[in-house]
Coordinates of C-alpha atoms in Angstrom, one line a residue:
Chain A
M1 CA 39.6 80.5 -27.8
T2 CA 36.5 79.3 -26.0
A3 CA 34.3 76.6 -27.3
F4 CA 31.6 77.5 -29.8
R5 CA 28.3 78.4 -28.2
N6 CA 25.0 78.7 -30.1
P7 CA 22.4 80.9 -28.4
I8 CA 18.9 79.5 -28.5
K9 CA 15.8 81.3 -27.2
V10 CA 13.2 79.0 -25.7
C11 CA 10.0 79.7 -27.7
F12 CA 6.4 79.6 -26.8
S13 CA 5.7 76.3 -28.6
D14 CA 8.7 74.5 -26.9
I15 CA 6.8 74.6 -23.7
D16 CA 4.8 71.6 -22.7
N17 CA 1.7 71.3 -20.6
A18 CA 3.7 71.1 -17.4
G19 CA 5.1 74.5 -18.1
I20 CA 8.7 73.5 -19.0
V21 CA 10.6 72.7 -22.1
Y22 CA 9.3 69.5 -23.6
Y23 CA 12.4 67.3 -23.2
P24 CA 12.6 66.1 -26.9
R25 CA 13.1 69.8 -27.8
F26 CA 16.6 69.7 -26.1
M27 CA 17.6 67.2 -28.7
H28 CA 16.3 69.6 -31.3
Y29 CA 18.4 72.3 -29.7
F30 CA 21.4 70.0 -30.0
H31 CA 20.6 69.6 -33.7
L32 CA 20.2 73.3 -34.3
S33 CA 23.5 73.8 -32.6
I34 CA 25.3 71.3 -34.8
E35 CA 23.8 72.9 -37.9
E36 CA 25.2 76.3 -36.7
F37 CA 28.6 74.7 -35.7
F38 CA 29.0 73.4 -39.3
S39 CA 28.1 76.7 -40.8
K40 CA 29.9 79.1 -38.5
E41 CA 32.9 77.1 -37.3
L42 CA 33.7 74.8 -40.2
G43 CA 32.4 77.0 -43.0
I44 CA 30.3 74.1 -44.3
D45 CA 26.6 74.7 -44.9
F46 CA 24.6 71.8 -43.5
A47 CA 22.2 71.8 -46.4
D48 CA 25.3 71.6 -48.8
L49 CA 26.6 68.8 -46.7
L50 CA 23.5 66.8 -47.3
H51 CA 22.8 67.7 -50.9
K52 CA 26.0 68.8 -52.6
R53 CA 28.5 66.7 -50.6
N54 CA 26.0 63.8 -50.4
L55 CA 26.7 63.2 -46.7
S56 CA 24.1 62.6 -44.0
L57 CA 24.9 62.1 -40.4
P58 CA 22.1 60.0 -38.8
T59 CA 22.3 59.6 -35.1
V60 CA 22.7 56.0 -33.7
H61 CA 23.0 56.9 -30.0
V62 CA 22.0 59.8 -27.9
Q63 CA 22.0 60.5 -24.2
S64 CA 21.3 63.6 -22.1
D65 CA 21.0 64.8 -18.6
F66 CA 18.6 67.6 -17.7
R67 CA 20.0 69.6 -14.7
Q68 CA 17.7 72.5 -14.4
R69 CA 14.1 73.5 -15.2
V70 CA 14.0 75.6 -18.3
K71 CA 11.1 77.9 -19.0
Y72 CA 9.6 80.1 -21.7
G73 CA 11.7 83.1 -22.4
D74 CA 14.9 81.6 -21.1
R75 CA 18.0 81.6 -23.3
I76 CA 20.2 78.6 -23.6
D77 CA 23.8 78.8 -25.0
V78 CA 24.7 75.4 -26.4
E79 CA 28.4 74.5 -26.5
V80 CA 29.3 72.0 -29.1
R81 CA 32.5 69.8 -28.8
I82 CA 33.9 67.0 -30.9
L83 CA 34.3 64.1 -28.5
N84 CA 35.5 61.4 -30.8
I85 CA 36.3 60.8 -34.5
G86 CA 36.0 57.1 -35.4
R87 CA 36.3 55.3 -38.6
T88 CA 32.7 55.8 -39.7
S89 CA 31.3 57.7 -36.8
I90 CA 31.7 61.0 -34.9
T91 CA 30.6 61.7 -31.4
W92 CA 29.5 65.2 -30.5
G93 CA 29.2 66.7 -27.0
Y94 CA 26.7 69.4 -25.9
K95 CA 26.5 71.6 -22.8
G96 CA 23.7 74.0 -22.5
Y97 CA 24.3 77.0 -20.2
R98 CA 21.8 79.6 -19.0
G99 CA 22.1 82.7 -21.2
S100 CA 21.8 85.1 -18.3
S101 CA 24.2 83.1 -16.1
P102 CA 26.9 81.5 -18.3
E103 CA 28.3 79.2 -15.7
E104 CA 25.0 77.5 -14.9
L105 CA 24.7 74.2 -16.7
L106 CA 21.1 73.4 -17.7
V107 CA 21.5 70.4 -19.9
E108 CA 24.3 68.2 -21.2
G109 CA 24.5 65.3 -23.6
H110 CA 26.2 63.7 -26.5
N111 CA 25.2 61.8 -29.6
T112 CA 27.0 59.6 -32.0
T113 CA 26.4 60.0 -35.7
V114 CA 27.5 57.7 -38.5
C115 CA 28.4 58.8 -42.0
V116 CA 26.2 57.7 -44.8
R117 CA 25.6 58.8 -48.4
T118 CA 22.5 60.9 -48.6
D119 CA 21.4 59.3 -51.9
T120 CA 21.8 55.6 -51.0
F121 CA 22.1 55.7 -47.2
E122 CA 25.1 53.4 -47.5
K123 CA 27.5 53.6 -44.5
I124 CA 30.9 55.2 -45.4
E125 CA 34.1 56.2 -43.6
V126 CA 34.3 59.7 -42.3
P127 CA 35.4 61.6 -45.5
E128 CA 39.0 62.9 -45.4
W129 CA 37.9 66.5 -46.0
L130 CA 35.6 66.3 -42.9
K131 CA 38.2 64.6 -40.8
K132 CA 40.6 67.4 -41.7
A133 CA 38.1 70.2 -41.1
L134 CA 37.4 68.7 -37.6
T135 CA 41.0 68.1 -36.6
D136 CA 42.1 71.6 -37.9
Y137 CA 39.3 73.0 -35.8
E138 CA 40.3 71.1 -32.7
E139 CA 44.0 72.2 -33.1
A140 CA 43.0 75.8 -33.4
S141 CA 40.8 75.5 -30.4
A142 CA 43.6 73.8 -28.4
Q143 CA 46.0 76.6 -29.4
G144 CA 43.5 79.2 -28.6
A145 CA 42.9 77.7 -25.2
A146 CA 46.7 77.5 -24.5
Q147 CA 47.2 81.1 -25.5
G148 CA 44.2 82.0 -23.4
S149 CA 45.8 80.3 -20.4
V150 CA 49.1 82.4 -20.6
S151 CA 47.5 85.7 -21.1
Chain B
M1 CA 0.3 38.8 -21.0
T2 CA 2.7 40.6 -23.4
A3 CA 4.0 44.1 -22.7
F4 CA 2.0 47.1 -23.7
R5 CA 2.7 48.3 -27.2
N6 CA 1.6 51.6 -28.6
P7 CA 1.2 51.8 -32.4
I8 CA 2.6 55.0 -33.9
K9 CA 2.4 55.9 -37.6
V10 CA 5.4 57.9 -38.8
C11 CA 3.8 61.0 -40.2
F12 CA 4.8 63.3 -43.1
S13 CA 6.2 66.0 -40.8
D14 CA 8.3 63.6 -38.7
I15 CA 10.7 63.2 -41.6
D16 CA 13.7 65.4 -41.9
N17 CA 15.7 66.6 -44.9
A18 CA 17.7 63.4 -45.0
G19 CA 14.5 61.4 -45.6
I20 CA 14.4 59.7 -42.3
V21 CA 12.7 60.3 -38.9
Y22 CA 14.2 63.3 -37.2
Y23 CA 15.8 61.7 -34.2
P24 CA 14.3 63.9 -31.5
R25 CA 10.9 62.6 -32.8
F26 CA 11.7 59.2 -31.3
M27 CA 11.7 60.8 -27.8
H28 CA 8.4 62.3 -28.8
Y29 CA 7.2 58.8 -29.6
F30 CA 8.4 57.6 -26.2
H31 CA 6.4 60.4 -24.6
L32 CA 3.2 59.6 -26.6
S33 CA 3.6 56.0 -25.6
I34 CA 3.8 56.8 -21.9
E35 CA 0.8 59.0 -22.2
E36 CA -1.1 56.0 -23.7
F37 CA 0.4 53.6 -21.1
F38 CA -1.0 55.7 -18.3
S39 CA -4.4 55.9 -19.9
K40 CA -4.8 52.4 -21.2
E41 CA -2.8 50.3 -18.7
L42 CA -3.1 52.2 -15.5
G43 CA -6.5 53.8 -16.1
I44 CA -5.0 57.2 -15.3
D45 CA -5.5 60.0 -17.8
F46 CA -2.2 61.9 -18.2
A47 CA -3.9 65.3 -18.3
D48 CA -5.6 64.4 -15.0
L49 CA -2.2 63.3 -13.6
L50 CA -0.9 66.8 -14.3
H51 CA -3.8 68.9 -13.4
K52 CA -6.1 67.0 -11.0
R53 CA -3.5 64.9 -9.2
N54 CA -1.0 67.7 -9.3
L55 CA 1.8 65.4 -10.4
S56 CA 4.4 66.1 -13.2
L57 CA 7.1 63.8 -14.3
P58 CA 9.9 65.8 -15.8
T59 CA 12.7 63.8 -17.4
V60 CA 16.2 64.1 -15.8
H61 CA 18.0 61.5 -18.0
V62 CA 17.3 59.9 -21.3
Q63 CA 19.3 57.7 -23.6
S64 CA 18.4 55.9 -26.8
D65 CA 19.9 53.7 -29.5
F66 CA 18.6 53.9 -33.1
R67 CA 19.0 50.5 -34.8
Q68 CA 17.3 50.9 -38.1
R69 CA 16.4 53.6 -40.6
V70 CA 12.7 54.5 -40.2
K71 CA 10.9 56.2 -43.1
Y72 CA 7.6 57.9 -43.8
G73 CA 4.7 55.6 -43.7
D74 CA 6.4 53.1 -41.4
R75 CA 4.6 52.0 -38.3
I76 CA 6.4 51.7 -35.0
D77 CA 5.0 49.7 -32.1
V78 CA 6.5 51.1 -28.9
E79 CA 6.7 48.8 -25.9
V80 CA 6.7 50.5 -22.5
R81 CA 8.2 48.8 -19.4
I82 CA 8.8 50.0 -15.9
L83 CA 12.5 49.5 -15.3
N84 CA 12.8 50.9 -11.8
I85 CA 10.8 52.6 -9.1
G86 CA 13.0 54.7 -6.8
R87 CA 12.2 57.0 -3.9
T88 CA 11.4 60.0 -6.0
S89 CA 12.1 58.7 -9.5
I90 CA 10.8 56.2 -12.0
T91 CA 12.8 54.7 -14.9
W92 CA 10.8 53.7 -18.0
G93 CA 12.1 51.5 -20.8
Y94 CA 11.0 51.7 -24.5
K95 CA 11.5 49.3 -27.4
G96 CA 10.1 50.3 -30.8
Y97 CA 9.4 47.4 -33.2
R98 CA 8.5 47.6 -36.9
G99 CA 4.7 47.3 -37.2
S100 CA 5.0 45.1 -40.2
S101 CA 7.6 42.9 -38.7
P102 CA 7.0 42.7 -34.9
E103 CA 10.4 41.1 -34.0
E104 CA 12.5 43.8 -35.7
L105 CA 13.8 46.3 -33.2
L106 CA 14.0 49.8 -34.6
V107 CA 14.8 51.9 -31.6
E108 CA 15.2 51.4 -27.8
G109 CA 15.9 53.6 -24.9
H110 CA 14.9 54.6 -21.4
N111 CA 14.3 57.7 -19.4
T112 CA 14.3 58.6 -15.8
T113 CA 11.5 60.9 -14.6
V114 CA 11.3 62.5 -11.2
C115 CA 8.1 63.3 -9.3
V116 CA 7.3 67.0 -8.8
R117 CA 4.2 68.9 -7.9
T118 CA 2.7 70.5 -11.0
D119 CA 1.9 73.7 -9.2
T120 CA 5.2 74.4 -7.4
F121 CA 7.6 72.0 -9.2
E122 CA 8.8 70.9 -5.7
K123 CA 10.3 67.4 -5.8
I124 CA 8.3 64.8 -4.0
E125 CA 8.4 61.1 -3.3
V126 CA 6.6 58.8 -5.8
P127 CA 3.0 59.0 -4.5
E128 CA 1.7 55.8 -2.8
W129 CA -1.2 55.5 -5.3
L130 CA 1.2 55.6 -8.2
K131 CA 3.6 53.1 -6.7
K132 CA 0.7 50.8 -6.1
A133 CA -0.7 51.2 -9.6
L134 CA 2.7 50.4 -11.1
T135 CA 3.5 47.4 -8.8
D136 CA 0.0 46.0 -9.4
Y137 CA 0.5 46.4 -13.1
E138 CA 3.9 44.6 -12.9
E139 CA 2.5 41.7 -10.9
A140 CA -0.3 41.3 -13.4
S141 CA 2.2 41.4 -16.2
A142 CA 4.5 38.8 -14.5
Q143 CA 1.5 36.5 -13.9
G144 CA 0.4 36.8 -17.4
A145 CA 3.9 36.1 -18.7
A146 CA 4.1 33.0 -16.4
Q147 CA 0.7 31.8 -17.6
G148 CA 1.8 32.5 -21.2
S149 CA 4.9 30.4 -20.7
V150 CA 3.1 27.3 -19.6
S151 CA 0.4 27.4 -22.2
Chain C
M1 CA -22.6 57.6 -45.8
T2 CA -21.3 60.3 -43.6
A3 CA -18.1 62.2 -44.4
F4 CA -14.8 60.7 -43.3
R5 CA -13.7 61.8 -39.8
N6 CA -10.1 61.2 -38.6
P7 CA -9.8 61.0 -34.8
I8 CA -6.9 63.0 -33.3
K9 CA -5.9 63.0 -29.6
V10 CA -4.4 66.3 -28.5
C11 CA -1.1 65.3 -27.1
F12 CA 1.0 66.8 -24.3
S13 CA 3.4 68.6 -26.7
D14 CA 0.7 70.2 -28.8
I15 CA -0.1 72.5 -25.9
D16 CA 1.5 75.9 -25.7
N17 CA 2.4 78.1 -22.8
A18 CA -1.1 79.5 -22.6
G19 CA -2.4 76.1 -21.9
I20 CA -4.2 75.5 -25.2
V21 CA -3.4 73.9 -28.5
Y22 CA -0.7 75.9 -30.3
Y23 CA -2.7 77.1 -33.3
P24 CA -0.2 75.9 -36.0
R25 CA -0.9 72.4 -34.7
F26 CA -4.4 72.6 -36.2
M27 CA -2.9 72.8 -39.6
H28 CA -0.8 69.8 -38.7
Y29 CA -4.0 68.0 -37.7
F30 CA -5.4 68.9 -41.1
H31 CA -2.4 67.4 -42.7
L32 CA -2.6 64.2 -40.7
S33 CA -6.2 63.9 -41.6
I34 CA -5.6 64.2 -45.3
E35 CA -2.8 61.6 -45.1
E36 CA -5.5 59.3 -43.5
F37 CA -8.1 60.3 -46.0
F38 CA -5.8 59.2 -48.9
S39 CA -5.0 55.9 -47.2
K40 CA -8.4 55.0 -45.8
E41 CA -10.8 56.5 -48.3
L42 CA -9.0 56.5 -51.6
G43 CA -6.8 53.4 -50.9
I44 CA -3.7 55.4 -51.8
D45 CA -0.8 55.5 -49.4
F46 CA 0.4 59.1 -49.0
A47 CA 4.1 58.0 -49.0
D48 CA 3.5 56.1 -52.3
L49 CA 1.8 59.2 -53.7
L50 CA 5.0 61.2 -53.1
H51 CA 7.6 58.6 -54.0
K52 CA 6.0 56.0 -56.3
R53 CA 3.5 58.2 -58.1
N54 CA 5.8 61.2 -58.0
L55 CA 3.1 63.6 -57.0
S56 CA 3.4 66.2 -54.3
L57 CA 0.6 68.5 -53.1
P58 CA 2.1 71.7 -51.7
T59 CA -0.3 74.1 -50.2
V60 CA -0.7 77.5 -51.8
H61 CA -3.4 78.9 -49.6
V62 CA -4.8 78.0 -46.2
Q63 CA -7.4 79.6 -43.9
S64 CA -8.9 78.5 -40.7
D65 CA -11.3 79.6 -37.9
F66 CA -10.8 78.5 -34.3
R67 CA -14.2 78.3 -32.6
Q68 CA -13.4 76.8 -29.2
R69 CA -10.6 76.4 -26.8
V70 CA -9.0 72.9 -27.1
K71 CA -7.0 71.5 -24.3
Y72 CA -4.7 68.6 -23.5
G73 CA -6.5 65.3 -23.5
D74 CA -9.3 66.5 -25.8
R75 CA -10.1 64.4 -28.9
I76 CA -10.8 66.1 -32.2
D77 CA -12.5 64.3 -35.1
V78 CA -11.5 66.0 -38.3
E79 CA -13.9 65.7 -41.2
V80 CA -12.3 66.0 -44.6
R81 CA -14.2 67.1 -47.7
I82 CA -13.2 67.8 -51.3
L83 CA -14.4 71.3 -52.0
N84 CA -13.1 71.8 -55.5
I85 CA -11.1 70.1 -58.2
G86 CA -9.5 72.5 -60.6
R87 CA -7.2 72.1 -63.5
T88 CA -4.0 72.0 -61.4
S89 CA -5.3 72.4 -57.9
I90 CA -7.5 70.8 -55.3
T91 CA -9.3 72.5 -52.4
W92 CA -9.9 70.5 -49.3
G93 CA -12.3 71.4 -46.4
Y94 CA -11.8 70.4 -42.8
K95 CA -14.1 70.5 -39.8
G96 CA -12.9 69.5 -36.4
Y97 CA -15.6 68.3 -34.0
R98 CA -15.1 67.5 -30.3
G99 CA -14.8 63.8 -29.9
S100 CA -17.0 63.7 -26.8
S101 CA -19.6 65.9 -28.4
P102 CA -19.8 65.2 -32.2
E103 CA -21.9 68.2 -33.1
E104 CA -19.6 70.7 -31.4
L105 CA -17.5 72.4 -34.0
L106 CA -14.0 73.3 -32.7
V107 CA -12.2 74.4 -35.8
E108 CA -12.8 74.6 -39.5
G109 CA -10.7 75.5 -42.5
H110 CA -9.7 74.8 -46.0
N111 CA -6.5 74.7 -48.0
T112 CA -5.7 74.7 -51.7
T113 CA -3.0 72.4 -52.9
V114 CA -1.4 72.3 -56.3
C115 CA -0.1 69.3 -58.1
V116 CA 3.6 69.2 -58.8
R117 CA 6.1 66.4 -59.6
T118 CA 8.0 65.3 -56.5
D119 CA 11.3 65.0 -58.4
T120 CA 11.3 68.4 -60.2
F121 CA 8.6 70.3 -58.4
E122 CA 7.2 71.2 -61.9
K123 CA 3.5 72.2 -61.7
I124 CA 1.2 69.6 -63.5
E125 CA -2.5 69.1 -64.1
V126 CA -4.4 67.0 -61.6
P127 CA -3.6 63.5 -62.8
E128 CA -6.5 61.6 -64.4
W129 CA -6.3 58.7 -61.9
L130 CA -6.5 61.1 -59.0
K131 CA -9.4 63.1 -60.5
K132 CA -11.2 59.7 -61.0
A133 CA -10.5 58.5 -57.5
L134 CA -11.8 61.8 -56.1
T135 CA -15.0 62.0 -58.2
D136 CA -15.7 58.3 -57.6
Y137 CA -15.4 59.0 -53.9
E138 CA -17.7 62.0 -54.1
E139 CA -20.4 60.1 -56.0
A140 CA -20.3 57.3 -53.5
S141 CA -20.6 59.8 -50.7
A142 CA -23.5 61.6 -52.4
Q143 CA -25.3 58.3 -53.0
G144 CA -24.7 57.2 -49.5
A145 CA -26.0 60.6 -48.3
A146 CA -29.1 60.3 -50.5
Q147 CA -29.8 56.8 -49.2
G148 CA -29.2 58.0 -45.7
S149 CA -31.8 60.7 -46.2
V150 CA -34.6 58.3 -47.3
S151 CA -34.0 55.7 -44.7
Chain D
M1 CA 11.5 103.7 -40.6
T2 CA 10.9 100.4 -42.2
A3 CA 8.6 97.8 -40.8
F4 CA 10.0 95.3 -38.3
R5 CA 11.5 92.2 -39.9
N6 CA 12.4 89.1 -38.0
P7 CA 15.0 86.9 -39.6
I8 CA 14.3 83.1 -39.5
K9 CA 16.6 80.4 -40.7
V10 CA 14.7 77.4 -42.1
C11 CA 16.1 74.5 -40.1
F12 CA 16.6 70.8 -40.9
S13 CA 13.5 69.7 -39.1
D14 CA 11.2 72.3 -40.7
I15 CA 11.4 70.4 -44.0
D16 CA 8.9 67.7 -44.9
N17 CA 9.1 64.6 -46.9
A18 CA 8.4 66.5 -50.1
G19 CA 11.6 68.5 -49.5
I20 CA 10.0 71.9 -48.7
V21 CA 9.0 73.7 -45.5
Y22 CA 6.0 71.9 -43.9
Y23 CA 3.3 74.5 -44.4
P24 CA 2.2 74.6 -40.7
R25 CA 5.7 75.7 -39.9
F26 CA 5.0 79.1 -41.6
M27 CA 2.3 79.7 -38.9
H28 CA 5.0 78.9 -36.4
Y29 CA 7.3 81.5 -38.1
F30 CA 4.5 84.0 -37.8
H31 CA 4.3 83.2 -34.1
L32 CA 8.0 83.4 -33.5
S33 CA 7.9 86.8 -35.3
I34 CA 5.2 88.2 -33.1
E35 CA 7.1 87.1 -30.0
E36 CA 10.1 89.0 -31.3
F37 CA 7.9 92.0 -32.3
F38 CA 6.6 92.3 -28.7
S39 CA 10.0 92.0 -27.2
K40 CA 12.1 94.2 -29.6
E41 CA 9.5 96.7 -30.8
L42 CA 7.2 97.1 -27.9
G43 CA 9.7 96.3 -25.1
I44 CA 7.2 93.7 -23.7
D45 CA 8.5 90.2 -23.1
F46 CA 5.9 87.7 -24.4
A47 CA 6.4 85.5 -21.4
D48 CA 5.7 88.4 -19.1
L49 CA 2.6 89.3 -21.2
L50 CA 1.3 85.8 -20.4
H51 CA 2.3 85.4 -16.9
K52 CA 2.9 88.8 -15.3
R53 CA 0.4 90.8 -17.2
N54 CA -2.1 87.8 -17.3
L55 CA -2.8 88.4 -21.0
S56 CA -3.1 85.7 -23.7
L57 CA -3.7 86.2 -27.3
P58 CA -5.3 83.1 -28.8
T59 CA -5.9 83.1 -32.5
V60 CA -9.4 82.9 -33.8
H61 CA -8.7 83.2 -37.5
V62 CA -5.7 82.8 -39.7
Q63 CA -5.1 82.8 -43.4
S64 CA -2.0 82.6 -45.5
D65 CA -0.7 82.4 -49.1
F66 CA 2.4 80.6 -50.0
R67 CA 4.1 82.2 -53.0
Q68 CA 7.4 80.4 -53.4
R69 CA 8.9 77.1 -52.6
V70 CA 11.2 77.4 -49.5
K71 CA 13.9 75.0 -48.8
Y72 CA 16.4 74.0 -46.1
G73 CA 19.0 76.6 -45.5
D74 CA 16.9 79.5 -46.8
R75 CA 16.4 82.5 -44.6
I76 CA 13.0 84.2 -44.3
D77 CA 12.6 87.7 -43.0
V78 CA 9.1 88.1 -41.6
E79 CA 7.7 91.6 -41.5
V80 CA 5.0 92.1 -38.8
R81 CA 2.4 94.8 -39.1
I82 CA -0.6 95.8 -37.0
L83 CA -3.6 95.6 -39.4
N84 CA -6.4 96.4 -37.0
I85 CA -7.1 97.1 -33.3
G86 CA -10.7 96.2 -32.4
R87 CA -12.5 96.3 -29.1
T88 CA -11.4 92.8 -28.0
S89 CA -9.2 91.7 -31.0
I90 CA -6.1 92.6 -32.8
T91 CA -5.3 91.6 -36.4
W92 CA -1.6 91.1 -37.4
G93 CA -0.2 91.0 -40.9
Y94 CA 2.9 89.0 -41.9
K95 CA 5.0 89.1 -45.0
G96 CA 7.9 86.8 -45.4
Y97 CA 10.7 87.8 -47.8
R98 CA 13.7 85.9 -49.0
G99 CA 16.7 86.8 -46.8
S100 CA 19.0 86.8 -49.8
S101 CA 16.6 88.8 -52.0
P102 CA 14.7 91.2 -49.8
E103 CA 12.0 92.1 -52.4
E104 CA 11.0 88.6 -53.1
L105 CA 7.8 87.7 -51.3
L106 CA 7.7 84.1 -50.2
V107 CA 4.7 83.9 -47.9
E108 CA 2.1 86.3 -46.6
G109 CA -0.8 86.1 -44.2
H110 CA -2.6 87.5 -41.2
N111 CA -4.2 86.3 -38.1
T112 CA -6.7 87.7 -35.6
T113 CA -6.1 87.3 -31.9
V114 CA -8.5 88.0 -29.1
C115 CA -7.6 89.2 -25.7
V116 CA -8.2 86.8 -22.8
R117 CA -7.0 86.5 -19.2
T118 CA -4.3 83.8 -19.0
D119 CA -5.7 82.5 -15.7
T120 CA -9.4 82.2 -16.6
F121 CA -9.4 82.5 -20.4
E122 CA -12.2 85.1 -20.0
K123 CA -12.4 87.4 -23.0
I124 CA -11.5 91.0 -22.2
E125 CA -11.1 94.3 -24.1
V126 CA -7.7 95.1 -25.5
P127 CA -6.0 96.6 -22.4
E128 CA -5.3 100.3 -22.5
W129 CA -1.6 99.9 -22.0
L130 CA -1.4 97.5 -25.0
K131 CA -3.6 99.8 -27.2
K132 CA -1.3 102.7 -26.3
A133 CA 1.9 100.7 -27.0
L134 CA 0.5 99.6 -30.4
T135 CA -0.7 103.1 -31.5
D136 CA 2.5 104.7 -30.3
Y137 CA 4.4 102.2 -32.4
E138 CA 2.3 102.9 -35.4
E139 CA 2.7 106.6 -35.1
A140 CA 6.4 106.3 -34.8
S141 CA 6.4 104.0 -37.8
A142 CA 4.3 106.4 -39.9
Q143 CA 6.6 109.4 -38.9
G144 CA 9.6 107.3 -39.8
A145 CA 8.1 106.4 -43.1
A146 CA 7.2 110.1 -43.8
Q147 CA 10.8 111.2 -43.0
G148 CA 12.1 108.4 -45.0
S149 CA 10.1 109.6 -48.0
V150 CA 11.5 113.1 -48.0
S151 CA 15.1 112.2 -47.5

């Protein structure tokens, strides 16, 4: 099983006046990808996370390296990985590959989010159900990778 | 002389569905602040930089820490500093303080930009005129700070 | 008294891949201008309107004409006018003039907003305090204009 | 043959501080949909249109009506239609339906674009190749609709 990749098409308005993707848009791509990761890989709708499960994940740290120039019409496949699950925080890793050349790394980065209640913004521990969903996902990924390596 | 601070008003559309500033917007605030820094402190219009001087400054690395929750209607004053001038790159530092409480740090970060020609995107050395403008600015700032410390 | 004008600087990221302002950004400029109109002309903070006064103003109709090409670095001064106050709706007019040439119309448009409660999104009549603030403002503007015309 | 519909997922950052889609984002959805229309229905990449075919389509007029409240997580399917082909301009119509309820109209609008050269921004007539592509598309759509009505 390979890591989850979210395909993103660079749109007209993502381009800045130097003719390339405006760099804050990459952080937006990271966010779009984590929204899709929750929905497609964990089966948890991000809107439900916020409003029904009362959990928000504000970012407290982000960093990113931009390897290649990305232009209008390019497609980026953003891989999402769970880098660390702490007591109150989760760190997510992102690698964006060129759609037309899946080994070519365009951008990479990670961000750390903390768990807070949506209604009060009070910091809380990573909820057990989320910890379970993430560790189950990681185990399935590891098994898939192991199976992949023998076949 | 205190460091340059660019006042930014958090607008309605900067807010995300968790009720706080969507974190990629802080990178946008950094960019707005550097545009103002060029115009107000160096006397170089950023549009001219791109199109008349044929110089673009794409970002190759960014990192940022988010210290406080920022909401709609808040004002952020973003301080811009020159952290390093390399052969082909410049590193810029940013500190965003609460407008209504100027000692309260809300966000900080830095990014590294490389110099490229706008027309060909070929990497070039930091142009002499830009290096001079930046070092002159730093010297004036240092003198101002020294004078400020005695008075 | 001349109509309220909100100065907006076209920023780097407002520009699209054709080298001009991405047209949905003009609607964003309209919105920024109405936020400033509330704050500066009516003395009502837009964030307070939403959260303390429990009033939201979703748009049900918008139209706009784009007269001139607008580029990075241009300044647009957006005039805001009250075109109509209905039972549950208000129509706002906008004219954007070139900052460096205040008679040159760049963009114009209007939108109709309805009054709803922020918490339930239930449609309500224009609150009396808002109707009063708007009509007082219009009378002051009309008087100012009349005085302006004799002087 | 039914009209082309482009599925759009309302993302986290499209939502404003009143909890609904920030209305300028609908114009962005219209633009995304026309980019997809060119690529999927006409076989013309929008980036190529701009840069290889040297054709830009700036908007000179837009109007839109917002029928329903749209929230985070909703999907909108945006139908694109050619409303008019003039000498130098094209008018495009948009209808956005709820993804989960394809008859429910959420938003509708139209915009008029003029043809200009990307390099000089000189206004030109609608190029013959584009006029042909659009009329061929319309004929195929009409035939498809006619066939659909008998079956």
